[in-house]
Amino acid sequence: MNSIQKNTQRLFQDALNRCSEEGLIKGTTPEVPITLPKKPEHGDFATSIALMTAKKAGRPPRELAQMIIDRIQDPEGIIDSIEIAGPGFINIRLSDDVWYRGLETILREGSDFGRGEKRAHPKINIEFVSANPTGPLHVGHGRGAAVGDALARLLRFAGYQVSSEYYLNDAGRQIWNLGQSVYVRALEILREENSPVLKKSPLDIPEFPEDGYRGDYVSDIAQDLLEKKGAEWVVENTDMDNISSFAAARLTDTIRESLEKFNVHFDVWFSEKKLHESGSIKNAVNELRKTSYIYEKDGALWFKSSELGDEKDRVVVRDSGEPTYFASDIAYHADKYGRGFDHLINVWGADHHGYVARMKGAVQALGHSPDSLETLLVQFVTLKRGDEKVSMGKRSGQFVTVDDLLEEVGRDPMRYFFLERRHDSHIDFDIETARSQDPTVNPAVYVQYGHARACSIIRKAEKELVIKKQAFSIELARQLQHEDELRILRRMMDFPVIVEDAAEAREPHRVINYLQDLSRQFQSYYTRTKSDPVLPPPSVRKGDWRKNWDWEKTHARLLWVEAIAIICKSCLDILGLAASTRMARLSE
RNA sequence: GCGCCAGUAGCUCAGAUGGAUAGAGCGCCGGACUUCGAAUCCGUAGGUCGGGUGUUCGAGUCACCCCUGGCGUGCCA
């Protein structure tokens, strides 16, 4: 709720309370809802309070509505008119000055407009991507990256203290597998080169591991390994530790570079390996042993997750004595709490949803509220080229990588389309649309153009027409008489509400929808007011034109355009999209 | 079998936590530039919100039951 909405709400709340004090309403009075009507005819705000409390008042809703209205005290005169509509809705129209004051707020607060109040708690940890460093990032990871990063930005903007984190699974079987894959490829290279190192050695080339990594990048790493460490070093490395580490480190760098290019940053890269080395996993398991949720069966250690909302119990330590991935994850989450976070958000691929319940259970067993762990499941992306689906064979290793897409469609359209929809709905990503530079085709370009256009107007006013910017005054703002100018100003004042709600719901896509709407309204205004433009057109700039031009209106409109630019910029920043102040000319 | 998510216009999807006549983009069709910022804008058409029952002043939204699709249901990670 923004301040205008809050003030309006108070007037109605007070009026309702007066009804109650006079004994017109039985029982407790509910909080008065103030909503934004879909249709402009329904005023600036609407409330259904009369419908909600009609029963308690024992009167028809419309009659009650009138009684509430009669008890409104509005000394500041923020309300222009009130009417009862339909079955008993109260439609409220505010005085234009309220909105003009809003313009002042936007201009004064600038990039802070809409920002939530800073709060110390909850201290939020948001973990996302966390792809194994066993290969390049694919499209699915890309969506998770965009969603997690935008959510982190959104939460920060909304005032939360947020740390973003990548959990690096740089230990365990998959990493061993990776090392073995690289090792075999390296030996194959040596064989092909008829390397003397290999001939001297009696060892045969081992089979390529069945669930090994078959992508071309494995050979690249093998090649690199041979160059950096030398053939002998490689051949003599029979336990995979060194080679695995080399390969994982290499792939971690690759992943980090891809994410940087994608404008995704992490505050912390958290290593699973270090969790093993530091004894954290043992500690976490011991911690669990103190609870009643642990038991032994068939030589393994089990977690009684079935008592904490999961379908069945889960193994924590195998009969071999080796901890499972779940054990690492318990230790990891314990570590997050240990570092002072009181709210954890995990952004996971939808294929991990079977994992959510046991993780919540573990968190609970460790003594934290299960509500303090939130998991967002990001659905899959289908790639398309026009009508044609781009096939992605999972087994063959022939998947489309984040780098491929970055190269073909570019960073901003990619982020835009990954963020445009709710995280839990499937999306079709059309490469052809995304790579288009035409704003009428590509909504990602369209919203950037909206911002650039606003900036262009201001730049032109200052540089080309040498118009000196005027300070805000209510008299000046009253020059904004065009219906669209007021409507768009009202829409601008929604921004703080959009931010608050989007952050609360963990839904960055709401910011995109809002930005899309604001840009569209602005560009529509812009084209339709061609005969009454913000800036004096060349056709009038003749002779003594400066004396005849309506400067007050232009000054007011320039402030208004500036406010639009401010809000577009804030939206783009939250989404991690570039906010160019001018668009590159399209050549043909 | 069980569990989770989804099903809204030809297509892709919104729908602000239960509100008024369900919206947008794209596509289709029809319009607007001797350019101020047309790289844009305006308009028409298009719907039993998968189906049903219920909850209530009021349901795309909540509950229950079906149908369809995706995913999950490892001492894999």
XYZ file of C-alpha atoms (C1' of nucleotides) in Angstrom:
665
model
C 0.000 0.000 0.000
C 1.368 3.412 -0.828
C 0.869 6.430 1.372
C -2.083 7.721 -0.629
C -3.831 4.408 -0.333
C -3.054 4.279 3.372
C -4.485 7.721 4.007
C -7.637 6.821 2.149
C -7.889 3.594 4.059
C -7.654 5.455 7.362
C -10.556 7.733 6.506
C -12.777 4.768 5.814
C -11.515 2.784 8.767
C -12.335 5.682 11.081
C -15.770 6.054 9.552
C -16.433 2.364 9.964
C -15.309 2.481 13.579
C -17.736 5.329 14.212
C -20.540 3.168 12.859
C -19.464 0.489 15.246
C -19.314 2.855 18.213
C -22.814 3.997 17.438
C -23.899 0.367 17.651
C -24.774 0.082 13.967
C -22.472 -2.877 13.481
C -22.338 -5.904 15.727
C -19.088 -7.587 16.653
C -15.630 -6.601 15.548
C -15.065 -4.393 12.555
C -12.816 -5.845 9.855
C -9.950 -4.012 8.225
C -11.236 -1.920 5.361
C -9.865 -3.172 2.048
C -8.862 -0.511 -0.457
C -8.422 -1.873 -3.966
C -7.382 -0.470 -7.303
C -10.343 -0.789 -9.657
C -9.760 -2.178 -13.113
C -11.851 0.460 -14.775
C -11.208 4.187 -14.589
C -14.958 4.861 -14.221
C -14.730 3.163 -10.865
C -12.560 5.903 -9.508
C -9.074 5.935 -8.039
C -9.853 3.444 -5.321
C -12.734 1.223 -4.372
C -13.800 -0.633 -1.259
C -16.166 -3.515 -0.752
C -16.436 -2.883 2.989
C -20.179 -2.339 2.870
C -20.712 -5.706 1.213
C -18.536 -7.395 3.781
C -20.190 -5.924 6.848
C -23.782 -5.713 5.648
C -24.703 -8.845 7.539
C -23.235 -7.647 10.818
C -25.079 -4.378 10.396
C -28.327 -6.080 9.474
C -28.849 -3.660 6.602
C -28.654 -3.797 2.825
C -25.104 -3.066 1.594
C -25.994 0.102 -0.282
C -27.690 1.554 2.776
C -24.719 0.716 4.961
C -22.390 2.214 2.367
C -24.230 5.506 2.670
C -23.993 5.404 6.457
C -20.236 4.904 6.280
C -19.861 7.703 3.780
C -21.868 10.041 6.014
C -19.358 9.485 8.803
C -16.226 10.266 6.826
C -14.195 13.177 8.104
C -11.775 14.542 5.565
C -10.241 17.764 6.892
C -7.424 17.764 4.356
C -9.828 17.406 1.478
C -8.104 14.516 -0.199
C -11.374 13.106 -1.445
C -12.979 14.653 -4.475
C -16.068 12.490 -4.767
C -17.559 9.264 -3.538
C -20.274 7.174 -5.075
C -22.043 3.936 -4.343
C -22.093 1.555 -7.253
C -23.465 -1.844 -8.153
C -24.409 -4.031 -5.218
C -22.681 -1.756 -2.711
C -19.186 -0.898 -3.822
C -17.900 2.472 -2.758
C -15.956 4.188 -5.489
C -13.609 6.930 -4.409
C -12.132 9.667 -6.510
C -9.343 11.721 -4.989
C -8.640 15.342 -5.625
C -6.111 15.858 -8.409
C -3.761 17.635 -6.030
C -3.178 14.362 -4.203
C -1.684 12.947 -7.384
C 0.256 16.082 -8.165
C 1.849 15.792 -4.721
C 2.708 12.259 -5.694
C 4.712 13.585 -8.612
C 6.674 15.672 -6.164
C 7.408 12.554 -4.123
C 8.730 10.656 -7.134
C 10.988 13.535 -8.190
C 12.274 14.081 -4.676
C 12.999 10.451 -3.920
C 14.288 9.581 -7.369
C 15.782 6.101 -7.482
C 14.642 5.581 -3.881
C 11.003 6.000 -4.808
C 9.185 2.754 -4.076
C 12.028 1.347 -2.054
C 10.866 -0.452 1.059
C 12.043 0.613 4.464
C 15.268 -1.087 5.410
C 14.731 -3.810 7.953
C 17.183 -5.912 9.904
C 14.994 -9.005 9.822
C 14.334 -11.350 8.299
C 17.874 -11.738 7.115
C 17.364 -13.677 3.911
C 19.652 -16.135 2.214
C 18.714 -16.949 -1.357
C 20.359 -19.874 -3.056
C 20.007 -20.509 -6.763
C 21.514 -22.150 -9.851
C 23.818 -24.413 -7.788
C 24.397 -26.532 -10.894
C 27.031 -29.230 -10.517
C 30.369 -28.102 -11.947
C 30.348 -31.017 -14.330
C 29.327 -29.194 -17.464
C 28.262 -25.844 -18.884
C 24.999 -24.243 -17.797
C 22.003 -25.154 -19.887
C 18.815 -23.268 -20.532
C 17.012 -24.538 -17.438
C 19.792 -23.245 -15.223
C 19.517 -19.957 -17.072
C 15.930 -19.516 -16.013
C 16.785 -20.348 -12.414
C 19.613 -17.841 -12.570
C 17.383 -15.081 -13.896
C 14.635 -15.763 -11.369
C 16.975 -16.028 -8.392
C 18.966 -12.970 -9.308
C 15.915 -10.825 -10.009
C 14.289 -11.995 -6.803
C 17.393 -11.052 -4.838
C 17.348 -7.603 -6.438
C 13.632 -7.244 -5.822
C 13.901 -8.222 -2.163
C 16.770 -5.806 -1.643
C 14.766 -3.038 -3.259
C 11.862 -3.913 -0.985
C 14.134 -3.328 1.996
C 15.205 -6.828 2.960
C 18.711 -7.803 3.843
C 19.658 -10.419 1.268
C 22.654 -12.558 0.500
C 22.753 -14.573 -2.705
C 24.534 -17.856 -2.796
C 25.672 -20.614 -5.154
C 26.098 -24.060 -3.630
C 28.902 -25.744 -5.463
C 28.652 -29.535 -5.476
C 32.364 -30.014 -5.900
C 32.514 -33.304 -4.038
C 31.022 -36.742 -4.458
C 30.373 -39.262 -7.135
C 29.524 -36.953 -9.998
C 32.783 -35.140 -9.562
C 34.678 -38.405 -9.492
C 32.808 -39.297 -12.657
C 33.865 -36.074 -14.273
C 37.496 -36.707 -13.357
C 37.347 -40.201 -14.787
C 35.787 -38.887 -18.001
C 38.546 -36.312 -18.404
C 41.175 -38.906 -17.567
C 39.997 -41.302 -20.250
C 39.765 -38.536 -22.832
C 43.295 -37.441 -21.982
C 44.654 -40.935 -22.493
C 42.790 -41.163 -25.775
C 44.459 -37.989 -26.913
C 47.855 -39.399 -25.992
C 47.125 -42.618 -27.852
C 46.149 -40.714 -30.930
C 49.369 -38.737 -30.745
C 51.330 -41.964 -30.273
C 52.735 -40.403 -27.181
C 55.857 -42.138 -25.829
C 54.598 -41.538 -22.324
C 51.669 -43.811 -22.949
C 53.730 -46.484 -24.723
C 56.123 -46.786 -21.841
C 53.293 -47.249 -19.466
C 51.783 -50.700 -19.284
C 48.322 -49.521 -18.511
C 45.488 -49.900 -20.957
C 43.043 -47.126 -21.456
C 40.131 -47.793 -19.120
C 36.582 -47.889 -20.398
C 34.818 -44.569 -20.584
C 32.530 -44.528 -17.521
C 29.004 -45.529 -18.386
C 27.432 -42.478 -16.809
C 30.410 -40.314 -17.726
C 30.211 -36.883 -19.306
C 30.277 -37.023 -23.070
C 30.218 -33.393 -24.073
C 33.027 -31.956 -26.189
C 34.073 -29.734 -23.312
C 35.459 -32.830 -21.556
C 38.033 -33.297 -24.310
C 38.879 -29.592 -24.157
C 39.584 -29.899 -20.464
C 41.649 -33.045 -21.077
C 43.701 -31.211 -23.660
C 44.195 -28.360 -21.274
C 45.127 -30.693 -18.470
C 47.848 -32.296 -20.599
C 49.255 -28.913 -21.481
C 49.241 -27.567 -17.963
C 50.332 -30.633 -16.029
C 52.174 -32.691 -18.602
C 51.426 -36.153 -19.917
C 53.375 -38.032 -17.270
C 51.563 -36.360 -14.419
C 48.257 -37.293 -15.974
C 49.147 -40.904 -16.689
C 50.433 -41.484 -13.210
C 47.349 -40.077 -11.554
C 45.388 -43.183 -10.835
C 43.244 -41.893 -8.046
C 41.038 -39.243 -9.539
C 41.247 -36.543 -6.898
C 43.634 -34.196 -8.621
C 42.117 -34.544 -12.036
C 38.615 -34.159 -10.647
C 39.607 -30.998 -8.835
C 41.256 -29.619 -11.925
C 38.190 -30.285 -14.064
C 35.696 -29.022 -11.478
C 37.669 -25.838 -10.965
C 37.822 -25.310 -14.684
C 34.085 -25.792 -15.083
C 33.343 -23.593 -12.090
C 35.214 -20.801 -13.835
C 33.246 -21.426 -17.002
C 29.986 -21.291 -15.100
C 30.971 -18.142 -13.266
C 31.873 -16.452 -16.527
C 28.570 -17.419 -18.109
C 26.694 -16.019 -15.137
C 28.664 -12.771 -15.180
C 27.795 -12.366 -18.836
C 24.199 -12.973 -17.853
C 24.415 -10.202 -15.255
C 23.985 -12.661 -12.407
C 26.150 -12.199 -9.341
C 26.575 -14.140 -6.153
C 27.658 -12.836 -2.799
C 28.881 -16.275 -1.775
C 30.118 -19.368 -3.608
C 29.759 -22.142 -1.083
C 31.852 -25.268 -1.538
C 30.452 -28.672 -0.598
C 33.980 -30.018 -0.469
C 34.842 -27.619 2.327
C 31.776 -28.829 4.167
C 33.293 -32.308 4.131
C 36.769 -31.142 5.030
C 35.714 -28.991 7.936
C 33.767 -31.815 9.556
C 30.510 -29.899 9.253
C 28.705 -32.897 7.890
C 29.720 -35.065 10.828
C 28.685 -32.287 13.161
C 25.303 -31.951 11.525
C 24.732 -35.679 11.684
C 25.743 -35.709 15.342
C 23.382 -32.852 15.953
C 20.585 -34.911 14.442
C 21.559 -37.935 16.520
C 20.629 -35.961 19.597
C 17.057 -35.808 18.332
C 14.554 -38.611 18.182
C 14.436 -38.428 14.410
C 17.402 -40.698 13.783
C 17.623 -44.483 13.822
C 19.777 -47.275 12.435
C 18.549 -49.929 10.053
C 20.417 -52.333 7.755
C 23.698 -50.751 8.778
C 22.647 -47.320 7.561
C 21.564 -44.235 9.450
C 18.059 -43.080 8.666
C 16.243 -39.815 9.134
C 12.645 -40.173 10.250
C 11.349 -37.658 7.713
C 8.051 -39.537 7.457
C 7.146 -37.982 10.795
C 7.869 -34.524 9.467
C 5.731 -34.392 6.379
C 7.743 -36.531 3.976
C 6.420 -39.694 2.339
C 9.077 -41.942 3.772
C 12.266 -42.043 5.778
C 15.558 -41.163 4.127
C 19.089 -42.433 4.480
C 21.587 -39.955 5.867
C 24.658 -42.167 6.190
C 25.040 -45.212 3.937
C 25.972 -48.617 5.247
C 29.399 -47.919 3.756
C 29.753 -45.103 6.251
C 29.590 -42.512 3.500
C 27.140 -39.623 3.985
C 24.479 -39.143 1.309
C 23.893 -35.975 -0.637
C 21.027 -35.323 1.750
C 23.502 -35.296 4.661
C 25.595 -32.634 2.916
C 22.508 -30.615 2.300
C 21.425 -30.836 5.921
C 24.858 -29.627 6.966
C 24.714 -26.872 4.372
C 21.366 -25.613 5.591
C 22.523 -25.846 9.198
C 25.494 -23.749 8.176
C 23.259 -21.086 6.669
C 21.314 -20.754 9.898
C 24.612 -20.760 11.757
C 25.708 -17.765 9.744
C 22.795 -15.769 11.094
C 20.182 -16.104 8.380
C 16.681 -16.490 9.664
C 14.982 -17.072 6.360
C 16.186 -19.316 3.560
C 14.951 -19.304 -0.019
C 16.015 -22.075 -2.378
C 15.371 -21.718 -6.077
C 15.377 -25.216 -7.506
C 14.526 -26.896 -10.774
C 11.059 -28.422 -10.751
C 12.572 -31.885 -10.981
C 13.744 -31.483 -7.377
C 10.305 -31.128 -5.927
C 10.417 -34.586 -4.366
C 13.197 -33.211 -2.241
C 11.346 -30.304 -0.660
C 9.500 -32.204 2.054
C 12.540 -33.974 3.465
C 14.522 -30.737 3.510
C 11.792 -28.976 5.430
C 11.693 -31.921 7.774
C 15.428 -31.702 8.344
C 15.207 -28.011 9.051
C 12.499 -28.674 11.575
C 14.512 -31.424 13.238
C 17.358 -28.962 13.596
C 15.036 -26.762 15.606
C 13.950 -24.209 13.029
C 10.483 -23.408 11.843
C 9.704 -25.245 8.604
C 8.298 -21.958 7.361
C 11.731 -20.389 7.531
C 12.727 -22.515 4.541
C 11.009 -21.605 1.322
C 11.543 -23.431 -1.942
C 10.690 -21.980 -5.325
C 10.446 -24.583 -8.047
C 11.286 -23.234 -11.462
C 9.573 -25.008 -14.318
C 11.183 -26.078 -17.548
C 11.754 -24.038 -20.647
C 10.885 -25.227 -24.109
C 12.992 -23.646 -26.789
C 11.411 -22.744 -30.082
C 12.463 -21.179 -33.316
C 9.211 -19.742 -34.586
C 6.883 -22.729 -34.658
C 9.647 -25.273 -34.588
C 10.705 -26.856 -31.333
C 14.415 -27.018 -30.640
C 15.108 -30.518 -29.449
C 17.317 -31.005 -26.470
C 18.492 -34.556 -26.039
C 19.470 -34.941 -22.425
C 21.412 -38.163 -22.837
C 23.313 -37.156 -25.929
C 24.771 -34.112 -24.233
C 23.310 -32.049 -27.054
C 21.648 -29.377 -24.964
C 21.491 -25.687 -25.635
C 23.729 -23.839 -23.238
C 23.338 -20.456 -21.612
C 26.366 -19.318 -23.593
C 24.764 -20.389 -26.864
C 21.670 -18.363 -26.113
C 23.619 -15.394 -24.833
C 25.418 -15.297 -28.116
C 22.344 -15.718 -30.243
C 19.714 -13.591 -28.523
C 21.678 -11.498 -26.049
C 21.504 -10.959 -22.344
C 18.521 -8.679 -21.875
C 15.950 -10.486 -24.004
C 16.967 -13.732 -22.338
C 16.465 -12.342 -18.864
C 13.260 -10.674 -19.938
C 11.632 -13.829 -21.262
C 12.788 -15.920 -18.314
C 11.310 -13.370 -15.926
C 8.140 -12.585 -17.815
C 6.182 -15.521 -16.436
C 5.563 -16.966 -13.014
C 8.384 -19.250 -11.989
C 6.047 -22.239 -11.711
C 4.590 -22.082 -15.196
C 6.177 -23.713 -18.197
C 7.432 -21.281 -20.776
C 7.967 -21.431 -24.480
C 11.008 -19.416 -25.343
C 10.926 -18.319 -28.964
C 14.440 -17.563 -30.123
C 13.224 -15.659 -33.155
C 11.126 -13.269 -31.096
C 13.841 -12.848 -28.509
C 16.520 -11.913 -31.006
C 14.386 -9.381 -32.840
C 15.412 -5.760 -32.393
C 11.963 -4.541 -33.362
C 10.042 -3.158 -30.362
C 6.719 -4.079 -31.937
C 7.851 -7.703 -32.011
C 10.037 -8.012 -28.948
C 8.580 -6.793 -25.634
C 12.036 -6.802 -24.074
C 13.148 -4.168 -26.552
C 9.847 -2.348 -26.165
C 10.243 -1.644 -22.450
C 13.818 -0.521 -22.904
C 12.656 1.746 -25.671
C 10.069 3.286 -23.371
C 12.765 4.306 -20.933
C 15.092 5.475 -23.694
C 12.323 7.545 -25.218
C 11.632 9.339 -21.943
C 15.344 10.009 -21.569
C 15.546 11.270 -25.141
C 12.844 13.830 -24.528
C 14.628 15.196 -21.480
C 17.969 15.209 -23.255
C 16.524 16.997 -26.240
C 14.893 19.596 -24.019
C 18.127 20.375 -22.237
C 20.705 20.052 -24.974
C 18.929 20.983 -28.152
C 16.229 23.382 -27.027
C 18.128 24.695 -23.989
C 15.112 24.552 -21.739
C 15.987 25.115 -18.126
C 14.486 22.593 -15.765
C 11.941 24.057 -13.343
C 11.577 23.035 -9.729
C 8.373 21.278 -8.759
C 5.506 23.387 -7.525
C 1.884 22.422 -7.142
C 0.876 25.239 -9.462
C 3.192 23.937 -12.134
C 1.978 20.369 -11.679
C -1.612 21.526 -12.179
C -0.654 22.204 -15.778
C -0.855 18.457 -16.275
C -4.443 18.502 -17.458
C -4.394 15.828 -20.122
C -6.454 12.821 -19.091
C -3.598 10.438 -19.940
C -1.112 12.428 -17.906
C -3.215 12.026 -14.796
C -3.950 8.399 -15.481
C -0.290 7.601 -15.976
C 0.629 9.574 -12.872
C -1.820 7.483 -10.873
C -0.256 4.383 -12.350
C 3.176 5.626 -11.342
C 1.979 5.888 -7.760
C 1.188 2.160 -7.862
C 4.863 1.359 -8.114
C 5.595 1.064 -4.370
C 2.635 -1.286 -4.010
C 3.787 -3.413 -6.928
C 7.242 -3.753 -5.374
C 5.895 -4.640 -1.980
C 3.446 -7.230 -3.282
C 5.882 -8.742 -5.778
C 8.514 -9.138 -3.067
C 6.014 -10.617 -0.669
C 4.805 -13.119 -3.270
C 8.370 -13.765 -4.560
C 7.158 -12.918 -8.034
C 9.478 -10.698 -10.050
C 7.249 -11.138 -13.094
C 4.823 -8.652 -11.573
C 7.433 -5.975 -12.012
C 7.704 -6.841 -15.701
C 3.950 -6.699 -16.163
C 3.878 -3.329 -14.491
C 6.760 -1.987 -16.528
C 5.149 -3.253 -19.703
C 1.912 -1.497 -18.821
C 3.581 1.762 -17.879
C 5.687 1.827 -21.049
C 2.706 1.035 -23.194
C 0.604 3.789 -21.671
C 3.439 6.245 -22.042
C 4.190 5.363 -25.658
C 0.518 5.426 -26.487
C 0.222 8.898 -24.995
C 3.300 9.965 -26.822
C 2.013 9.021 -30.215
C -1.520 10.192 -29.690
C -0.520 13.658 -28.460
C 1.389 14.359 -31.610
C -0.688 17.461 -32.161
C -0.040 18.655 -28.612
C 3.503 17.486 -27.952
C 5.679 17.854 -24.886
C 8.339 19.757 -26.775
C 7.849 22.429 -29.424
C 8.148 20.774 -32.839
C 10.344 22.262 -35.605
C 7.256 23.458 -37.438
C 6.534 26.065 -34.744
C 10.132 26.940 -34.000
C 10.185 29.957 -36.271
C 10.601 33.658 -35.624
C 9.340 34.738 -32.237
C 8.007 31.314 -31.294
C 9.589 31.259 -27.823
C 7.274 34.078 -26.749
C 4.156 32.308 -27.892
C 4.846 28.801 -26.661
C 3.086 27.511 -23.534
C 6.155 27.028 -21.389
C 4.389 26.222 -18.164
C 2.830 23.167 -19.696
C 6.125 22.031 -21.198
C 7.939 22.454 -17.883
C 5.278 20.461 -16.087
C 5.331 17.730 -18.684
C 9.094 17.504 -18.564
C 8.936 16.817 -14.841
C 6.280 14.232 -15.513
C 8.416 12.554 -18.184
C 11.331 12.581 -15.777
C 9.222 10.727 -13.228
C 8.382 8.108 -15.834
C 12.065 7.675 -16.600
C 12.835 7.283 -12.900
C 10.303 4.502 -12.436
C 11.201 2.693 -15.654
C 14.822 2.761 -14.556
C 13.965 1.318 -11.151
C 11.997 -1.499 -12.758
C 14.801 -2.281 -15.188
C 17.295 -2.290 -12.321
C 15.179 -4.708 -10.313
C 15.005 -6.994 -13.318
C 18.700 -6.676 -14.039
C 18.065 -5.255 -17.497
C 20.133 -2.490 -19.043
C 18.510 0.937 -18.872
C 19.906 2.642 -21.951
C 19.186 6.324 -22.266
C 19.037 6.014 -26.025
C 18.363 3.241 -28.451
C 20.764 2.319 -31.185
C 19.414 3.251 -34.592
C 18.131 0.235 -36.399
C 19.798 -0.043 -39.754
C 17.077 -1.097 -42.151
C -0.701 -46.538 -6.994
C 0.686 -42.113 -4.177
C 2.461 -36.910 -4.118
C 3.480 -31.912 -6.286
C 2.533 -28.323 -10.329
C -0.317 -26.799 -14.313
C -5.037 -26.498 -17.664
C -7.923 -18.926 -19.075
C -8.928 -15.986 -26.723
C -5.977 -19.178 -32.764
C -0.738 -18.979 -30.002
C 2.152 -17.430 -25.464
C 0.486 -16.023 -20.882
C -1.467 -12.065 -16.903
C -5.464 -11.827 -13.565
C -2.689 -7.410 -7.738
C -4.203 -13.132 -2.283
C -12.745 -13.676 -2.907
C -15.103 -8.356 -6.006
C -18.244 -4.999 -10.586
C -18.994 -6.447 -17.936
C -12.297 -12.059 -17.266
C -7.273 -8.811 -19.603
C -2.382 -8.102 -22.354
C 1.089 -9.316 -26.122
C 1.605 -11.859 -30.641
C -1.242 -13.426 -34.928
C -5.695 -12.138 -38.197
C -8.563 -8.067 -40.398
C -9.105 -2.587 -41.006
C -7.000 2.318 -40.252
C -3.206 6.631 -38.959
C 3.176 9.188 -40.947
C 4.970 15.272 -47.151
C 7.978 12.411 -38.991
C 8.531 16.528 -33.400
C 10.158 10.982 -30.366
C 6.065 5.949 -36.742
C 11.726 1.698 -33.865
C 5.088 4.134 -32.921
C -0.155 4.388 -32.374
C -5.708 3.544 -33.024
C -9.725 0.186 -33.988
C -12.634 -4.732 -35.107
C -13.150 -9.828 -34.219
C -12.069 -13.677 -30.959
C -14.095 -17.018 -24.109
C -19.567 -22.490 -21.360
C -11.785 -19.707 -17.412
C -10.594 -28.512 -18.638
C -15.644 -30.768 -16.487
C -18.803 -31.164 -12.173
C -20.516 -30.333 -7.081
C -20.066 -27.282 -2.916
C -18.736 -22.845 0.467
C -21.351 -17.121 0.188
C -24.033 -11.351 -0.858
C -20.149 -12.648 -4.894
C -15.598 -17.957 -7.376
C -10.811 -17.947 -12.858
C -9.303 -17.404 -7.515
C -11.253 -21.355 -1.787
C -12.893 -27.021 -0.730
C -14.046 -31.909 -2.678
C -14.527 -35.402 -6.986
C -13.350 -36.579 -12.049
C -10.485 -35.628 -17.092
C -5.782 -34.223 -19.510
C -0.502 -32.931 -19.486
C 4.361 -32.322 -16.928
C 7.416 -33.811 -12.944
C 8.608 -36.671 -8.762
C 8.294 -41.074 -5.860
C 17.027 -43.993 -5.253
C 21.576 -46.182 0.480
C 21.881 -40.764 -7.482
C 23.276 -35.731 -7.089
